[in-house]
Amino acid sequence: MAHFFTADTHFADDPVRWFFGRPFASSEAMDAAMIARAGVVGAEDDLWIVGDFAACETEAGRMAAPAAFAALPGRKHLVRGNHDPDWLVRTLPWA
């Protein structure tokens, strides 16, 4: 078992994509790239998300959060960030 750490993924957060100059044509492309790169995480590994998992202010963001969670491998842990709302913490099956 290995431990992997990431932070500020901001899945489905287009304003973060352009504000920080993330090199993707869309938030969908950004999300797909982050999920693909997480492929190094094995099923028995722990993936720690250190805050700001997804944008949840819009309906699209609220739908993207569970989809991104399901697509990521490993046991997922969340260290809650200032952009992680209560429903996200309560409803997704964080380890």
CSV table of C-alpha atoms in Angstrom, one decimal:
chain,number,residue,atom,x,y,z
A,1,MET,CA,0.0,0.0,0.0
A,2,ALA,CA,1.3,3.4,-1.0
A,3,HIS,CA,0.1,6.9,-0.1
A,4,PHE,CA,-0.5,9.5,-2.8
A,5,PHE,CA,-1.3,13.2,-2.1
A,6,THR,CA,-2.9,15.9,-4.2
A,7,ALA,CA,-4.5,19.2,-3.5
A,8,ASP,CA,-6.7,21.8,-5.1
A,9,THR,CA,-8.0,19.5,-7.9
A,10,HIS,CA,-11.1,21.7,-8.3
A,11,PHE,CA,-12.8,19.2,-10.6
A,12,ALA,CA,-15.3,21.0,-12.9
A,13,ASP,CA,-14.0,24.4,-11.9
A,14,ASP,CA,-13.5,26.4,-15.1
A,15,PRO,CA,-12.7,29.7,-13.3
A,16,VAL,CA,-9.8,28.0,-11.5
A,17,ARG,CA,-8.6,26.6,-14.9
A,18,TRP,CA,-8.3,30.0,-16.5
A,19,PHE,CA,-7.3,32.0,-13.4
A,20,PHE,CA,-4.3,29.8,-12.7
A,21,GLY,CA,-3.5,29.2,-16.3
A,22,ARG,CA,-4.0,25.5,-16.2
A,23,PRO,CA,-3.0,24.3,-19.7
A,24,PHE,CA,-6.4,22.8,-20.8
A,25,ALA,CA,-8.9,23.8,-23.4
A,26,SER,CA,-11.8,23.1,-21.0
A,27,SER,CA,-12.6,22.0,-17.5
A,28,GLU,CA,-13.7,18.6,-18.9
A,29,ALA,CA,-10.2,18.2,-20.5
A,30,MET,CA,-8.6,19.2,-17.2
A,31,ASP,CA,-10.7,16.7,-15.2
A,32,ALA,CA,-9.9,13.9,-17.7
A,33,ALA,CA,-6.2,14.6,-17.4
A,34,MET,CA,-6.2,14.6,-13.6
A,35,ILE,CA,-8.1,11.3,-13.6
A,36,ALA,CA,-5.8,9.8,-16.2
A,37,ARG,CA,-2.7,10.9,-14.2
A,38,ALA,CA,-4.2,9.3,-11.0
A,39,GLY,CA,-3.9,6.0,-12.8
A,40,VAL,CA,-0.6,5.4,-10.9
A,41,VAL,CA,-2.7,4.9,-7.8
A,42,GLY,CA,-3.5,1.3,-7.2
A,43,ALA,CA,-6.7,-0.1,-5.8
A,44,GLU,CA,-5.1,-0.8,-2.4
A,45,ASP,CA,-3.4,2.6,-2.2
A,46,ASP,CA,-4.5,5.6,-0.3
A,47,LEU,CA,-5.2,8.8,-2.3
A,48,TRP,CA,-5.3,11.9,0.0
A,49,ILE,CA,-7.0,15.0,-1.4
A,50,VAL,CA,-5.7,17.9,0.7
A,51,GLY,CA,-8.6,20.3,0.2
A,52,ASP,CA,-10.7,21.7,-2.6
A,53,PHE,CA,-11.8,18.6,-4.4
A,54,ALA,CA,-14.4,20.0,-6.7
A,55,ALA,CA,-16.4,23.1,-7.7
A,56,CYS,CA,-19.8,22.6,-6.3
A,57,GLU,CA,-21.5,26.0,-6.8
A,58,THR,CA,-23.3,25.0,-10.0
A,59,GLU,CA,-25.5,22.0,-10.9
A,60,ALA,CA,-22.7,20.8,-13.3
A,61,GLY,CA,-20.2,21.0,-10.5
A,62,ARG,CA,-22.5,19.1,-8.1
A,63,MET,CA,-22.8,16.4,-10.7
A,64,ALA,CA,-19.1,16.3,-11.6
A,65,ALA,CA,-17.9,15.8,-8.0
A,66,PRO,CA,-19.4,12.3,-7.6
A,67,ALA,CA,-18.3,11.3,-11.1
A,68,ALA,CA,-14.7,12.4,-10.4
A,69,PHE,CA,-14.8,10.6,-7.1
A,70,ALA,CA,-16.0,7.4,-8.7
A,71,ALA,CA,-13.4,7.7,-11.5
A,72,LEU,CA,-10.4,8.1,-9.1
A,73,PRO,CA,-8.6,4.9,-8.0
A,74,GLY,CA,-7.7,3.8,-4.5
A,75,ARG,CA,-9.1,4.6,-1.1
A,76,LYS,CA,-9.9,8.3,-1.1
A,77,HIS,CA,-9.4,10.5,1.9
A,78,LEU,CA,-10.3,14.2,2.1
A,79,VAL,CA,-8.7,16.8,4.2
A,80,ARG,CA,-11.4,19.4,4.0
A,81,GLY,CA,-10.6,22.6,2.3
A,82,ASN,CA,-12.5,25.9,2.2
A,83,HIS,CA,-14.2,25.0,-1.1
A,84,ASP,CA,-15.5,21.6,0.1
A,85,PRO,CA,-19.1,22.0,1.2
A,86,ASP,CA,-20.9,19.9,3.9
A,87,TRP,CA,-22.8,17.8,1.4
A,88,LEU,CA,-19.6,16.8,-0.4
A,89,VAL,CA,-18.0,15.7,2.8
A,90,ARG,CA,-21.2,13.8,4.0
A,91,THR,CA,-22.4,12.1,0.8
A,92,LEU,CA,-19.3,10.8,-0.9
A,93,PRO,CA,-17.9,7.6,0.7
A,94,TRP,CA,-14.5,9.0,1.8
A,95,ALA,CA,-12.3,6.5,3.6
